[in-house]
Amino acid sequence: EAGVTQFPSHSVIEKGQTVTLRCDPISGHDNLYWYRRVMGKEIKFLLHFVKESKQDESGMPNNRFLAERTGGTYSTLKVQPAELEDSGVYFCASSLWTGGRDNSPLHFGNGTRLTVT
Amino acid sequence: SQQGEEDPQALSIQEGENATMNCSYKTSINNLQWYRQNSGRGLVHLILIRSNEREKHSGRLRVTLDTSKKSSSLLITASRAADTASYFCATDAILTGGGNKLTFGTGTQLKVEL
């Protein structure tokens, strides 16, 4: 089966510009997550979709970040306007929805390395 | 605050030796998971241990969990050069809509030399 794919793999933009990251989860995975790793720090949860619905966006840094998952398939994460501190690696992950406490492992994409200059 | 903290931050060993990485966490968990990340790639799930389990094996991997000490260890036996990667522990919090909200540590960078 195809894994989680993310596009682009790298993005270099100037402060104030807009960037949109895309994630295609594994087919059939209703759960879709965005995580971020800022240089030298831990990987942090941003938000979680079940199908097209946002279940938890408590990790989103501020309102410059907007995530969507129209139709419950692929997801986009837009940063507008980008700031220097937004630089890092943005990971997308997906998993089967079990509806219970027996959580399925997450399948991660290779990430998008975002550099804001 | 950081939930999972790995120790050591970096580990360099010779091929064939065993590698042990430790993880400590702060809050109650449902399960603890270990992931591996090769440079420039995504995280790959290695093993999951539930809060009511104390030890789990998968191939050359052995994971222990001590909920009283809020700690876990990952042992890789007979290491290979291909095991060179960063290893992360992650603890979960059940989201209201199901699913995982994993809290990761900063990871252990393992280097296995020939």
mmCIF file of N, CA, C and O in Angstrom, chain A residues 17-76:
data_model
loop_
_atom_site.group_PDB
_atom_site.id
_atom_site.type_symbol
_atom_site.label_atom_id
_atom_site.label_comp_id
_atom_site.label_asym_id
_atom_site.label_seq_id
_atom_site.Cartn_x
_atom_site.Cartn_y
_atom_site.Cartn_z
ATOM 1 N N GLN A 17 5.416 35.741 3.630
ATOM 2 C CA GLN A 17 4.793 35.016 2.525
ATOM 3 C C GLN A 17 3.880 33.919 3.054
ATOM 4 O O GLN A 17 3.825 33.645 4.260
ATOM 5 N N THR A 18 3.176 33.297 2.121
ATOM 6 C CA THR A 18 2.243 32.225 2.443
ATOM 7 C C THR A 18 2.770 30.914 1.907
ATOM 8 O O THR A 18 3.347 30.861 0.811
ATOM 9 N N VAL A 19 2.575 29.858 2.659
ATOM 10 C CA VAL A 19 2.967 28.525 2.209
ATOM 11 C C VAL A 19 1.841 27.550 2.533
ATOM 12 O O VAL A 19 1.178 27.669 3.572
ATOM 13 N N THR A 20 1.614 26.638 1.620
ATOM 14 C CA THR A 20 0.599 25.602 1.836
ATOM 15 C C THR A 20 1.249 24.236 1.719
ATOM 16 O O THR A 20 1.860 23.920 0.698
ATOM 17 N N LEU A 21 1.111 23.456 2.763
ATOM 18 C CA LEU A 21 1.652 22.107 2.783
ATOM 19 C C LEU A 21 0.513 21.131 2.537
ATOM 20 O O LEU A 21 -0.612 21.354 2.990
ATOM 21 N N ARG A 22 0.842 20.041 1.855
ATOM 22 C CA ARG A 22 -0.210 19.077 1.549
ATOM 23 C C ARG A 22 0.168 17.705 2.097
ATOM 24 O O ARG A 22 1.334 17.316 2.100
ATOM 25 N N CYS A 23 -0.855 16.978 2.506
ATOM 26 C CA CYS A 23 -0.663 15.618 3.007
ATOM 27 C C CYS A 23 -1.718 14.699 2.415
ATOM 28 O O CYS A 23 -2.916 14.987 2.488
ATOM 29 N N ASP A 24 -1.264 13.590 1.860
ATOM 30 C CA ASP A 24 -2.175 12.544 1.398
ATOM 31 C C ASP A 24 -2.020 11.342 2.328
ATOM 32 O O ASP A 24 -0.968 10.696 2.317
ATOM 33 N N PRO A 25 -3.037 11.034 3.112
ATOM 34 C CA PRO A 25 -2.913 9.916 4.052
ATOM 35 C C PRO A 25 -3.041 8.583 3.333
ATOM 36 O O PRO A 25 -3.336 8.521 2.135
ATOM 37 N N ILE A 26 -2.839 7.531 4.080
ATOM 38 C CA ILE A 26 -3.058 6.194 3.550
ATOM 39 C C ILE A 26 -4.554 6.025 3.308
ATOM 40 O O ILE A 26 -5.378 6.421 4.148
ATOM 41 N N SER A 27 -4.884 5.450 2.188
ATOM 42 C CA SER A 27 -6.283 5.265 1.832
ATOM 43 C C SER A 27 -7.018 4.463 2.915
ATOM 44 O O SER A 27 -6.523 3.421 3.374
ATOM 45 N N GLY A 28 -8.151 4.978 3.333
ATOM 46 C CA GLY A 28 -8.943 4.287 4.341
ATOM 47 C C GLY A 28 -8.668 4.746 5.766
ATOM 48 O O GLY A 28 -9.361 4.349 6.705
ATOM 49 N N HIS A 29 -7.637 5.567 5.935
ATOM 50 C CA HIS A 29 -7.329 6.083 7.275
ATOM 51 C C HIS A 29 -8.158 7.340 7.533
ATOM 52 O O HIS A 29 -7.929 8.386 6.933
ATOM 53 N N ASP A 30 -9.075 7.219 8.472
ATOM 54 C CA ASP A 30 -9.917 8.365 8.785
ATOM 55 C C ASP A 30 -9.201 9.392 9.674
ATOM 56 O O ASP A 30 -9.514 10.565 9.659
ATOM 57 N N ASN A 31 -8.269 8.906 10.478
ATOM 58 C CA ASN A 31 -7.514 9.817 11.347
ATOM 59 C C ASN A 31 -6.369 10.446 10.570
ATOM 60 O O ASN A 31 -5.609 9.738 9.902
ATOM 61 N N LEU A 32 -6.251 11.745 10.668
ATOM 62 C CA LEU A 32 -5.134 12.451 10.055
ATOM 63 C C LEU A 32 -4.631 13.471 11.060
ATOM 64 O O LEU A 32 -5.419 14.195 11.678
ATOM 65 N N TYR A 33 -3.319 13.507 11.235
ATOM 66 C CA TYR A 33 -2.697 14.370 12.232
ATOM 67 C C TYR A 33 -1.629 15.227 11.563
ATOM 68 O O TYR A 33 -0.975 14.804 10.613
ATOM 69 N N TRP A 34 -1.419 16.386 12.146
ATOM 70 C CA TRP A 34 -0.263 17.213 11.800
ATOM 71 C C TRP A 34 0.583 17.387 13.056
ATOM 72 O O TRP A 34 0.062 17.667 14.140
ATOM 73 N N TYR A 35 1.890 17.200 12.878
ATOM 74 C CA TYR A 35 2.866 17.410 13.931
ATOM 75 C C TYR A 35 3.955 18.324 13.387
ATOM 76 O O TYR A 35 4.135 18.452 12.175
ATOM 77 N N ARG A 36 4.682 18.924 14.287
ATOM 78 C CA ARG A 36 5.770 19.812 13.871
ATOM 79 C C ARG A 36 6.975 19.619 14.779
ATOM 80 O O ARG A 36 6.824 19.429 15.996
ATOM 81 N N ARG A 37 8.151 19.659 14.151
ATOM 82 C CA ARG A 37 9.374 19.643 14.940
ATOM 83 C C ARG A 37 10.187 20.876 14.604
ATOM 84 O O ARG A 37 10.696 21.021 13.490
ATOM 85 N N VAL A 38 10.296 21.741 15.580
ATOM 86 C CA VAL A 38 11.161 22.900 15.452
ATOM 87 C C VAL A 38 12.563 22.439 15.805
ATOM 88 O O VAL A 38 12.741 21.583 16.684
ATOM 89 N N MET A 39 13.546 23.004 15.136
ATOM 90 C CA MET A 39 14.943 22.561 15.274
ATOM 91 C C MET A 39 15.347 22.354 16.737
ATOM 92 O O MET A 39 15.250 23.265 17.551
ATOM 93 N N GLY A 40 15.817 21.147 17.005
ATOM 94 C CA GLY A 40 16.358 20.849 18.322
ATOM 95 C C GLY A 40 15.336 20.597 19.405
ATOM 96 O O GLY A 40 15.689 20.305 20.542
ATOM 97 N N LYS A 41 14.065 20.703 19.046
ATOM 98 C CA LYS A 41 13.036 20.504 20.069
ATOM 99 C C LYS A 41 12.214 19.257 19.763
ATOM 100 O O LYS A 41 12.405 18.587 18.768
ATOM 101 N N GLU A 42 11.303 18.965 20.657
ATOM 102 C CA GLU A 42 10.525 17.754 20.488
ATOM 103 C C GLU A 42 9.472 17.911 19.402
ATOM 104 O O GLU A 42 9.114 19.009 18.994
ATOM 105 N N ILE A 43 8.984 16.789 18.928
ATOM 106 C CA ILE A 43 7.918 16.770 17.947
ATOM 107 C C ILE A 43 6.613 17.083 18.672
ATOM 108 O O ILE A 43 6.266 16.425 19.648
ATOM 109 N N LYS A 44 5.912 18.082 18.172
ATOM 110 C CA LYS A 44 4.696 18.525 18.861
ATOM 111 C C LYS A 44 3.443 18.342 18.020
ATOM 112 O O LYS A 44 3.439 18.604 16.818
ATOM 113 N N PHE A 45 2.401 17.931 18.671
ATOM 114 C CA PHE A 45 1.095 17.758 18.061
ATOM 115 C C PHE A 45 0.519 19.119 17.670
ATOM 116 O O PHE A 45 0.598 20.084 18.433
ATOM 117 N N LEU A 46 -0.047 19.188 16.467
ATOM 118 C CA LEU A 46 -0.728 20.407 16.028
ATOM 119 C C LEU A 46 -2.238 20.215 16.033
ATOM 120 O O LEU A 46 -2.961 20.967 16.683
ATOM 121 N N LEU A 47 -2.700 19.234 15.253
ATOM 122 C CA LEU A 47 -4.136 18.992 15.245
ATOM 123 C C LEU A 47 -4.469 17.620 14.696
ATOM 124 O O LEU A 47 -3.616 16.919 14.165
ATOM 125 N N HIS A 48 -5.755 17.275 14.836
ATOM 126 C CA HIS A 48 -6.237 15.957 14.477
ATOM 127 C C HIS A 48 -7.567 16.081 13.748
ATOM 128 O O HIS A 48 -8.469 16.776 14.215
ATOM 129 N N PHE A 49 -7.665 15.397 12.615
ATOM 130 C CA PHE A 49 -8.918 15.283 11.866
ATOM 131 C C PHE A 49 -9.440 13.854 11.979
ATOM 132 O O PHE A 49 -8.669 12.894 11.973
ATOM 133 N N VAL A 50 -10.744 13.719 12.063
ATOM 134 C CA VAL A 50 -11.395 12.455 11.770
ATOM 135 C C VAL A 50 -12.258 12.723 10.550
ATOM 136 O O VAL A 50 -13.198 13.511 10.595
ATOM 137 N N LYS A 51 -11.881 12.076 9.467
ATOM 138 C CA LYS A 51 -12.469 12.395 8.173
ATOM 139 C C LYS A 51 -12.297 13.904 7.944
ATOM 140 O O LYS A 51 -11.199 14.407 8.033
ATOM 141 N N GLU A 52 -13.378 14.617 7.672
ATOM 142 C CA GLU A 52 -13.204 16.043 7.373
ATOM 143 C C GLU A 52 -13.351 16.928 8.596
ATOM 144 O O GLU A 52 -13.171 18.151 8.518
ATOM 145 N N SER A 53 -13.639 16.343 9.741
ATOM 146 C CA SER A 53 -13.901 17.129 10.943
ATOM 147 C C SER A 53 -12.651 17.311 11.795
ATOM 148 O O SER A 53 -11.933 16.355 12.069
ATOM 149 N N LYS A 54 -12.450 18.532 12.245
ATOM 150 C CA LYS A 54 -11.362 18.798 13.182
ATOM 151 C C LYS A 54 -11.798 18.327 14.558
ATOM 152 O O LYS A 54 -12.799 18.791 15.088
ATOM 153 N N GLN A 55 -11.045 17.401 15.137
ATOM 154 C CA GLN A 55 -11.378 16.879 16.454
ATOM 155 C C GLN A 55 -10.643 17.615 17.565
ATOM 156 O O GLN A 55 -11.145 17.773 18.656
ATOM 157 N N ASP A 56 -9.433 18.010 17.246
ATOM 158 C CA ASP A 56 -8.616 18.677 18.263
ATOM 159 C C ASP A 56 -7.592 19.534 17.541
ATOM 160 O O ASP A 56 -6.790 18.998 16.784
ATOM 161 N N GLU A 57 -7.636 20.813 17.743
ATOM 162 C CA GLU A 57 -6.623 21.700 17.150
ATOM 163 C C GLU A 57 -5.920 22.493 18.244
ATOM 164 O O GLU A 57 -5.460 23.609 18.016
ATOM 165 N N SER A 58 -5.834 21.885 19.395
ATOM 166 C CA SER A 58 -5.249 22.570 20.550
ATOM 167 C C SER A 58 -3.770 22.867 20.389
ATOM 168 O O SER A 58 -3.220 23.716 21.092
ATOM 169 N N GLY A 59 -3.103 22.160 19.472
ATOM 170 C CA GLY A 59 -1.678 22.378 19.293
ATOM 171 C C GLY A 59 -1.326 23.422 18.249
ATOM 172 O O GLY A 59 -0.146 23.754 18.077
ATOM 173 N N MET A 60 -2.313 23.963 17.582
ATOM 174 C CA MET A 60 -2.031 24.986 16.565
ATOM 175 C C MET A 60 -1.471 26.224 17.256
ATOM 176 O O MET A 60 -2.063 26.750 18.200
ATOM 177 N N PRO A 61 -0.331 26.715 16.763
ATOM 178 C CA PRO A 61 0.359 27.803 17.468
ATOM 179 C C PRO A 61 -0.433 29.098 17.554
ATOM 180 O O PRO A 61 -0.433 29.758 18.588
ATOM 181 N N ASN A 62 -1.095 29.459 16.479
ATOM 182 C CA ASN A 62 -1.842 30.726 16.445
ATOM 183 C C ASN A 62 -2.720 30.748 15.196
ATOM 184 O O ASN A 62 -2.748 29.778 14.428
ATOM 185 N N ASN A 63 -3.402 31.852 15.000
ATOM 186 C CA ASN A 63 -4.353 31.900 13.887
ATOM 187 C C ASN A 63 -3.695 32.141 12.529
ATOM 188 O O ASN A 63 -4.388 32.302 11.526
ATOM 189 N N ARG A 64 -2.389 32.131 12.483
ATOM 190 C CA ARG A 64 -1.733 32.185 11.173
ATOM 191 C C ARG A 64 -1.713 30.807 10.518
ATOM 192 O O ARG A 64 -1.357 30.677 9.355
ATOM 193 N N PHE A 65 -2.078 29.813 11.267
ATOM 194 C CA PHE A 65 -2.089 28.432 10.774
ATOM 195 C C PHE A 65 -3.529 27.998 10.528
ATOM 196 O O PHE A 65 -4.386 28.140 11.403
ATOM 197 N N LEU A 66 -3.759 27.454 9.333
ATOM 198 C CA LEU A 66 -5.098 26.977 8.993
ATOM 199 C C LEU A 66 -4.991 25.619 8.333
ATOM 200 O O LEU A 66 -4.303 25.460 7.332
ATOM 201 N N ALA A 67 -5.660 24.644 8.904
ATOM 202 C CA ALA A 67 -5.654 23.293 8.341
ATOM 203 C C ALA A 67 -7.041 22.952 7.831
ATOM 204 O O ALA A 67 -8.047 23.304 8.451
ATOM 205 N N GLU A 68 -7.054 22.248 6.711
ATOM 206 C CA GLU A 68 -8.328 21.833 6.129
ATOM 207 C C GLU A 68 -8.210 20.397 5.636
ATOM 208 O O GLU A 68 -7.119 19.934 5.297
ATOM 209 N N ARG A 69 -9.352 19.751 5.571
ATOM 210 C CA ARG A 69 -9.389 18.394 5.022
ATOM 211 C C ARG A 69 -10.736 18.208 4.329
ATOM 212 O O ARG A 69 -11.584 17.449 4.767
ATOM 213 N N THR A 70 -10.892 18.922 3.267
ATOM 214 C CA THR A 70 -12.142 18.893 2.524
ATOM 215 C C THR A 70 -12.385 17.507 1.941
ATOM 216 O O THR A 70 -11.490 16.929 1.304
ATOM 217 N N GLY A 71 -13.554 16.974 2.146
ATOM 218 C CA GLY A 71 -13.894 15.660 1.603
ATOM 219 C C GLY A 71 -13.312 14.508 2.386
ATOM 220 O O GLY A 71 -13.524 13.342 2.026
ATOM 221 N N GLY A 72 -12.569 14.821 3.421
ATOM 222 C CA GLY A 72 -12.035 13.762 4.260
ATOM 223 C C GLY A 72 -10.914 12.957 3.646
ATOM 224 O O GLY A 72 -10.594 11.863 4.125
ATOM 225 N N THR A 73 -10.293 13.495 2.593
ATOM 226 C CA THR A 73 -9.177 12.756 1.992
ATOM 227 C C THR A 73 -7.870 13.452 2.335
ATOM 228 O O THR A 73 -7.396 13.332 3.460
ATOM 229 N N TYR A 74 -7.318 14.222 1.389
ATOM 230 C CA TYR A 74 -6.053 14.876 1.671
ATOM 231 C C TYR A 74 -6.280 16.093 2.558
ATOM 232 O O TYR A 74 -7.405 16.574 2.701
ATOM 233 N N SER A 75 -5.213 16.560 3.136
ATOM 234 C CA SER A 75 -5.281 17.721 4.027
ATOM 235 C C SER A 75 -4.244 18.756 3.599
ATOM 236 O O SER A 75 -3.205 18.417 3.028
ATOM 237 N N THR A 76 -4.551 19.996 3.882
ATOM 238 C CA THR A 76 -3.590 21.077 3.659
ATOM 239 C C THR A 76 -3.383 21.843 4.948
ATOM 240 O O THR A 76 -4.288 21.932 5.785
#
